[in-house]
């Protein structure tokens, strides 16, 4: 039985969730770029202090850490700690043949949790709020990984 | 021929290895949380210094880098540099149709190397010990990538 | 219809692109190791200051940030922000059944953009040069994610 095709409704749910999460990672990069340009700081490399279209009046302070820019980099790092594992684990979860209801709860639950985590982080909500959404997303990936592991171990 | 199904024993070996590595990434996040709570330090954002359930008596020093917490973040970063590439490369390696023996050596070899790397890092073994397990894991991914590349280039 | 097999020429194009990008991530790790050994600095952990085969004459300054080594780590981080998302998104893009021409433009375009980004970064080109190749790679992943999203949403 082949499950990784668009004829499988569970795979379609995964496709939509995965595409949204890929967009989340990529757009986080552009949020960092936007914040670097807007604040004219938070640059990463010495050569970025050359005069150019992006940087018309370079100053050494532009290399210092700026929370406005660094917050977007921390959000990005948090994405990298969660989303790639979700993307692969979600694909394997589809192969195990879950019900549509189960797939919707776990896959869309993860997307929702990560969107709310990003909003909490960007708007500087308390640690408790951000941690709650992080926890939901993390637990969903752990549950999917355990389901994949169980399905695999049975067949070894 | 379809290879990404649970009827294929090589895919089952991959599923188990991939699920274990996804769990490794996710649990590394929780090791950081545990160490932040235990040492009451190593926080990432200014707003984490607000009084709340997690942080009852905030102090500015909690934002300073703490090796106990930062070690877990470095382990996490090392995972991110190796595991997502393994997860995707391993899936493509399954598609090339390796023998079961070959799949077990490479896929379980990677899992073993990363577990030993994590233990070496957490228990502060010398650089040489940690580097040995890093090297084994890295070489396995490189070998799989070369096998996938060879199989693909022949058919271009 | 099953699309994730070596009989599908679009999948073969993806296999080659993905294997090259996995090698890029892994070799970036070795560039960091090479630069650490060559400059004898840029170490990450306190225990790396022990005498051993790798480090015959340890000094505390070896833990300070060294741009030569840190540049390779920044290149690596930039890879992690782009390549894992590309790897999964590219696979889903193959499932949507693009034409061979489309697949070659997007998948090989990404590989080319990332190789040129790495050369620009390693040779300290201006921010504008590096940013141009980053932008091309990032836009390709965004385009693929939107195509996957469209294909999926239609079938929900």
XYZ file of N, CA and C in Angstrom, chain A:
468
model
N 0.843 -1.199 0.000
C 0.000 0.000 0.000
C 0.879 1.249 0.000
N 0.601 2.144 -0.915
C 1.371 3.375 -0.963
C 0.554 4.505 -0.348
N 1.191 5.260 0.538
C 0.418 6.259 1.290
C 0.862 7.684 1.005
N 2.032 7.839 0.367
C 2.555 9.198 0.179
C 2.122 9.750 -1.179
N 0.798 9.803 -1.394
C 0.266 10.364 -2.640
C -0.902 11.284 -2.313
N -1.246 12.118 -3.279
C -2.325 13.083 -3.062
C -3.702 12.430 -3.062
N -3.756 11.105 -3.355
C -5.048 10.404 -3.241
C -5.363 10.087 -1.778
N -4.363 10.149 -0.904
C -4.537 9.832 0.511
C -4.886 11.109 1.283
N -6.127 11.211 1.806
C -6.519 12.463 2.483
C -5.628 12.828 3.671
N -5.058 11.827 4.359
C -4.158 12.120 5.476
C -2.878 12.778 4.951
N -2.390 12.319 3.798
C -1.198 12.939 3.211
C -1.481 14.386 2.819
N -2.692 14.651 2.324
C -3.045 16.028 1.931
C -3.028 16.956 3.156
N -3.554 16.453 4.276
C -3.520 17.248 5.515
C -2.057 17.560 5.883
N -1.210 16.530 5.768
C 0.221 16.732 6.054
C 0.849 17.761 5.114
N 0.535 17.642 3.796
C 1.095 18.580 2.806
C 0.816 20.035 3.188
N -0.439 20.291 3.577
C -0.833 21.669 3.921
C -0.087 22.123 5.184
N -0.061 21.262 6.202
C 0.632 21.622 7.446
C 2.126 21.840 7.190
N 2.735 20.950 6.406
C 4.172 21.043 6.149
C 4.500 22.307 5.347
N 3.683 22.598 4.326
C 3.947 23.798 3.514
C 3.857 25.059 4.375
N 2.868 25.090 5.281
C 2.738 26.261 6.165
C 3.959 26.398 7.078
N 4.448 25.281 7.591
C 5.607 25.339 8.488
C 6.897 25.699 7.735
N 7.024 25.247 6.467
C 8.174 25.667 5.657
C 8.111 27.188 5.437
N 6.912 27.690 5.135
C 6.768 29.149 4.974
C 7.144 29.872 6.264
N 6.739 29.317 7.414
C 7.078 29.929 8.706
C 8.600 30.070 8.851
N 9.338 28.996 8.585
C 10.805 29.071 8.704
C 11.361 30.136 7.760
N 10.935 30.102 6.505
C 11.519 31.012 5.517
C 11.179 32.469 5.851
N 9.916 32.716 6.258
C 9.525 34.098 6.546
C 10.223 34.619 7.798
N 10.589 33.712 8.718
C 11.339 34.169 9.896
C 12.679 34.765 9.466
N 13.290 34.194 8.442
C 14.527 34.778 7.898
C 14.283 36.199 7.398
N 13.153 36.393 6.743
C 12.857 37.735 6.223
C 12.482 38.712 7.326
N 11.919 38.210 8.428
C 11.658 39.087 9.577
C 12.988 39.608 10.133
N 13.999 38.742 10.183
C 15.323 39.183 10.642
C 15.886 40.249 9.694
N 15.777 40.009 8.386
C 16.268 40.973 7.397
C 15.542 42.319 7.586
N 14.210 42.254 7.699
C 13.408 43.474 7.877
C 13.857 44.250 9.121
N 14.058 43.519 10.225
C 14.446 44.182 11.481
C 15.872 44.748 11.404
N 16.773 44.057 10.679
C 18.132 44.588 10.485
C 18.076 45.892 9.705
N 17.280 45.917 8.633
C 17.197 47.121 7.799
C 16.521 48.251 8.568
N 15.431 47.918 9.279
C 14.659 48.948 9.987
C 15.475 49.584 11.113
N 16.190 48.738 11.881
C 16.945 49.269 13.018
C 18.360 49.653 12.599
N 18.728 49.303 11.348
C 20.072 49.592 10.846
C 21.135 49.037 11.805
N 20.913 47.829 12.309
C 21.883 47.219 13.230
C 21.714 45.709 13.283
N 22.463 45.065 14.180
C 22.366 43.613 14.334
C 23.026 42.863 13.193
N 24.006 43.469 12.538
C 24.691 42.801 11.426
C 25.562 41.660 11.952
N 25.896 40.698 11.066
C 26.562 39.483 11.526
C 28.051 39.447 11.216
N 28.506 40.102 10.141
C 29.885 39.915 9.686
C 30.590 41.257 9.498
N 31.900 41.224 9.754
C 32.723 42.429 9.630
C 32.564 43.126 8.280
N 32.513 42.327 7.183
C 32.450 42.925 5.854
C 31.113 43.629 5.602
N 30.120 43.430 6.497
C 28.837 44.109 6.334
C 28.964 45.593 6.663
N 30.118 45.979 7.189
C 30.348 47.397 7.503
C 30.920 48.163 6.308
N 30.916 47.557 5.125
C 31.340 48.303 3.933
C 30.189 49.160 3.439
N 30.513 50.289 2.810
C 29.466 51.143 2.239
C 28.849 50.411 1.048
N 27.516 50.406 0.957
C 26.840 49.733 -0.151
C 25.378 50.153 -0.174
N 24.603 49.542 -1.060
C 23.179 49.902 -1.186
C 22.456 49.640 0.131
N 22.788 48.489 0.772
C 22.093 48.126 2.014
C 22.551 49.014 3.174
N 23.815 49.345 3.211
C 24.389 50.032 4.369
C 25.114 51.293 3.912
N 24.392 52.424 3.898
C 24.974 53.641 3.313
C 25.947 54.355 4.234
N 25.780 54.166 5.548
C 26.628 54.898 6.500
C 27.054 53.934 7.618
N 28.016 53.045 7.341
C 28.375 51.992 8.295
C 29.026 52.543 9.571
N 28.719 51.878 10.709
C 29.334 52.206 12.005
C 29.630 50.900 12.737
N 30.742 50.843 13.483
C 31.079 49.598 14.188
C 29.965 49.099 15.113
N 29.162 50.017 15.686
C 28.103 49.604 16.617
C 27.065 48.705 15.931
N 27.023 48.743 14.610
C 26.035 47.920 13.888
C 26.270 46.419 14.084
N 27.478 46.069 14.552
C 27.754 44.646 14.785
C 27.345 44.188 16.179
N 26.993 45.138 17.050
C 26.591 44.759 18.411
C 25.244 44.046 18.396
N 25.011 43.224 19.411
C 23.731 42.513 19.477
C 22.625 43.499 19.832
N 21.543 43.439 19.061
C 20.406 44.333 19.226
C 19.201 43.440 19.502
N 18.504 43.655 20.632
C 17.438 42.703 20.990
C 16.343 42.621 19.933
N 16.055 43.739 19.266
C 14.988 43.778 18.253
C 15.301 42.784 17.120
N 16.576 42.765 16.689
C 17.000 41.846 15.628
C 17.234 40.449 16.200
N 17.891 40.397 17.365
C 18.257 39.104 17.941
C 17.016 38.300 18.338
N 15.934 38.997 18.711
C 14.684 38.295 19.038
C 14.212 37.476 17.835
N 14.310 38.053 16.645
C 13.896 37.319 15.442
C 14.833 36.122 15.212
N 16.149 36.302 15.509
C 17.083 35.171 15.356
C 16.768 34.074 16.384
N 16.380 34.469 17.604
C 16.027 33.459 18.618
C 14.751 32.709 18.212
N 13.782 33.458 17.646
C 12.563 32.811 17.152
C 12.919 31.800 16.059
N 13.851 32.199 15.194
C 14.287 31.340 14.097
C 14.933 30.070 14.655
N 15.815 30.261 15.645
C 16.484 29.108 16.238
C 15.471 28.168 16.879
N 14.475 28.738 17.550
C 13.451 27.901 18.159
C 12.693 27.110 17.083
N 12.438 27.761 15.936
C 11.821 27.044 14.805
C 12.684 25.864 14.374
N 14.002 26.116 14.242
C 14.889 25.061 13.747
C 14.970 23.892 14.717
N 14.730 24.175 16.003
C 14.757 23.115 17.003
C 13.491 22.256 16.973
N 12.454 22.740 16.300
C 11.172 22.039 16.319
C 10.640 21.652 14.940
N 10.730 22.548 13.962
C 10.012 22.333 12.696
C 10.641 21.244 11.816
N 11.975 21.194 11.598
C 12.476 20.111 10.740
C 12.126 18.722 11.290
N 12.226 18.533 12.602
C 11.850 17.249 13.206
C 10.370 16.962 12.957
N 9.521 17.993 13.083
C 8.088 17.832 12.787
C 7.871 17.409 11.342
N 8.588 18.062 10.409
C 8.362 17.808 8.981
C 8.623 16.341 8.643
N 9.738 15.784 9.133
C 10.066 14.395 8.810
C 9.193 13.439 9.611
N 9.001 13.740 10.890
C 8.206 12.860 11.740
C 6.752 12.821 11.257
N 6.239 13.948 10.806
C 4.873 14.001 10.280
C 4.713 13.117 9.057
N 5.716 13.107 8.184
C 5.671 12.261 6.979
C 5.610 10.783 7.370
N 6.429 10.395 8.348
C 6.452 8.989 8.776
C 5.156 8.620 9.500
N 4.607 9.589 10.231
C 3.308 9.398 10.901
C 2.230 9.110 9.853
N 2.269 9.800 8.696
C 1.311 9.540 7.613
C 1.430 8.088 7.134
N 2.674 7.595 7.043
C 2.891 6.222 6.564
C 2.280 5.189 7.518
N 2.202 5.529 8.815
C 1.639 4.566 9.779
C 0.120 4.427 9.627
N -0.501 5.288 8.789
C -1.932 5.153 8.523
C -2.855 5.589 9.637
N -2.694 6.794 10.181
C -3.595 7.271 11.235
C -4.962 7.633 10.651
N -5.962 7.797 11.519
C -7.273 8.278 11.050
C -7.168 9.751 10.665
N -8.132 10.204 9.868
C -8.140 11.612 9.445
C -8.263 12.530 10.668
N -9.122 12.143 11.612
C -9.327 12.957 12.822
C -8.008 13.123 13.599
N -7.320 11.993 13.815
C -6.035 11.995 14.521
C -5.016 12.887 13.789
N -4.971 12.754 12.467
C -4.028 13.541 11.672
C -4.329 15.030 11.795
N -5.605 15.376 11.752
C -5.970 16.802 11.856
C -5.576 17.358 13.222
N -5.865 16.593 14.284
C -5.560 17.086 15.639
C -4.056 17.312 15.790
N -3.244 16.310 15.407
C -1.802 16.423 15.647
C -1.141 17.404 14.672
N -1.432 17.287 13.368
C -0.717 18.107 12.384
C -1.155 19.568 12.462
N -2.469 19.810 12.513
C -2.908 21.201 12.601
C -2.681 21.745 14.015
N -2.749 20.873 15.002
C -2.421 21.307 16.370
C -1.013 21.862 16.443
N -0.068 21.196 15.785
C 1.315 21.679 15.780
C 1.407 23.047 15.102
N 0.758 23.164 13.937
C 0.806 24.443 13.205
C 0.248 25.565 14.089
N -0.899 25.295 14.720
C -1.509 26.310 15.584
C -0.598 26.692 16.744
N 0.000 25.681 17.383
C 0.871 25.942 18.531
C 2.077 26.787 18.127
N 2.663 26.497 16.958
C 3.851 27.252 16.524
C 3.485 28.677 16.111
N 2.309 28.873 15.523
C 1.895 30.235 15.164
C 1.704 31.048 16.446
N 1.037 30.445 17.443
C 0.813 31.161 18.697
C 2.136 31.384 19.445
N 3.072 30.432 19.349
C 4.391 30.613 19.957
C 5.097 31.816 19.339
N 5.028 31.924 18.008
C 5.697 33.028 17.310
C 5.097 34.373 17.708
N 3.755 34.417 17.778
C 3.099 35.675 18.166
C 3.505 36.046 19.598
N 3.520 35.046 20.504
C 3.890 35.317 21.899
C 5.313 35.848 21.995
N 6.216 35.257 21.178
C 7.623 35.642 21.248
C 7.805 37.052 20.665
N 7.187 37.289 19.518
C 7.355 38.590 18.849
C 6.771 39.718 19.680
N 5.675 39.440 20.419
C 5.022 40.498 21.197
C 5.475 40.484 22.662
N 6.535 39.721 22.943
C 7.141 39.710 24.279
C 6.163 39.351 25.394
N 5.338 38.332 25.178
C 4.492 37.829 26.252
C 5.391 37.211 27.328
N 4.831 36.934 28.497
C 5.643 36.339 29.571
C 6.146 34.953 29.150
N 7.202 34.514 29.850
C 7.818 33.218 29.580
C 6.766 32.101 29.647
N 5.811 32.215 30.577
C 4.801 31.170 30.772
C 3.948 30.975 29.521
N 3.557 32.086 28.880
C 2.709 31.995 27.682
C 3.467 31.295 26.557
N 4.708 31.806 26.300
C 5.529 31.237 25.231
C 5.800 29.752 25.498
N 6.107 29.439 26.775
C 6.446 28.061 27.134
C 5.260 27.131 26.930
N 4.053 27.624 27.153
C 2.864 26.784 26.969
C 2.750 26.336 25.516
N 2.905 27.281 24.581
C 2.759 26.907 23.163
C 3.944 26.052 22.699
N 5.138 26.336 23.226
C 6.292 25.492 22.914
C 6.009 24.053 23.337
N 5.464 23.920 24.548
C 5.185 22.596 25.114
C 4.184 21.822 24.267
N 3.121 22.500 23.841
C 2.114 21.812 23.016
C 2.762 21.294 21.728
N 3.512 22.160 21.054
C 4.153 21.749 19.803
C 5.121 20.598 20.022
N 5.935 20.716 21.064
C 6.933 19.694 21.350
C 6.273 18.352 21.677
N 5.218 18.375 22.489
C 4.533 17.130 22.855
C 3.919 16.459 21.631
N 3.392 17.249 20.699
C 2.791 16.660 19.489
C 3.853 15.903 18.700
N 5.040 16.490 18.545
C 6.101 15.794 17.800
C 6.518 14.530 18.553
N 6.620 14.624 19.880
C 7.005 13.448 20.676
C 5.955 12.333 20.540
N 4.674 12.703 20.597
C 3.608 11.693 20.428
C 3.723 11.026 19.059
N 3.914 11.823 18.005
C 4.030 11.242 16.656
C 5.249 10.323 16.569
N 6.364 10.740 17.174
C 7.584 9.920 17.117
C 7.367 8.588 17.827
N 6.649 8.617 18.966
C 6.374 7.374 19.697
C 5.464 6.462 18.865
N 4.467 7.044 18.199
C 3.574 6.237 17.346
C 4.352 5.588 16.202
N 5.277 6.360 15.574
C 6.091 5.829 14.475
C 6.997 4.710 15.002
N 7.572 4.947 16.163
C 8.479 3.965 16.779
C 7.726 2.660 17.072
N 6.552 2.777 17.670
C 5.736 1.587 17.977
C 5.411 0.811 16.720
N 4.953 1.515 15.680
C 4.579 0.854 14.415
C 5.798 0.166 13.811
N 6.965 0.813 13.913
C 8.177 0.233 13.321
C 8.703 -0.961 14.100
N 8.757 -0.830 15.434
C 9.346 -1.889 16.275
C 8.578 -3.197 16.118
N 7.236 -3.093 16.001
C 6.390 -4.280 15.815
C 6.819 -5.099 14.586
N 7.331 -4.381 13.566
C 7.631 -5.038 12.281
C 9.100 -5.416 12.130
N 9.911 -5.055 13.103
C 11.364 -5.344 12.966
C 11.636 -6.853 12.916
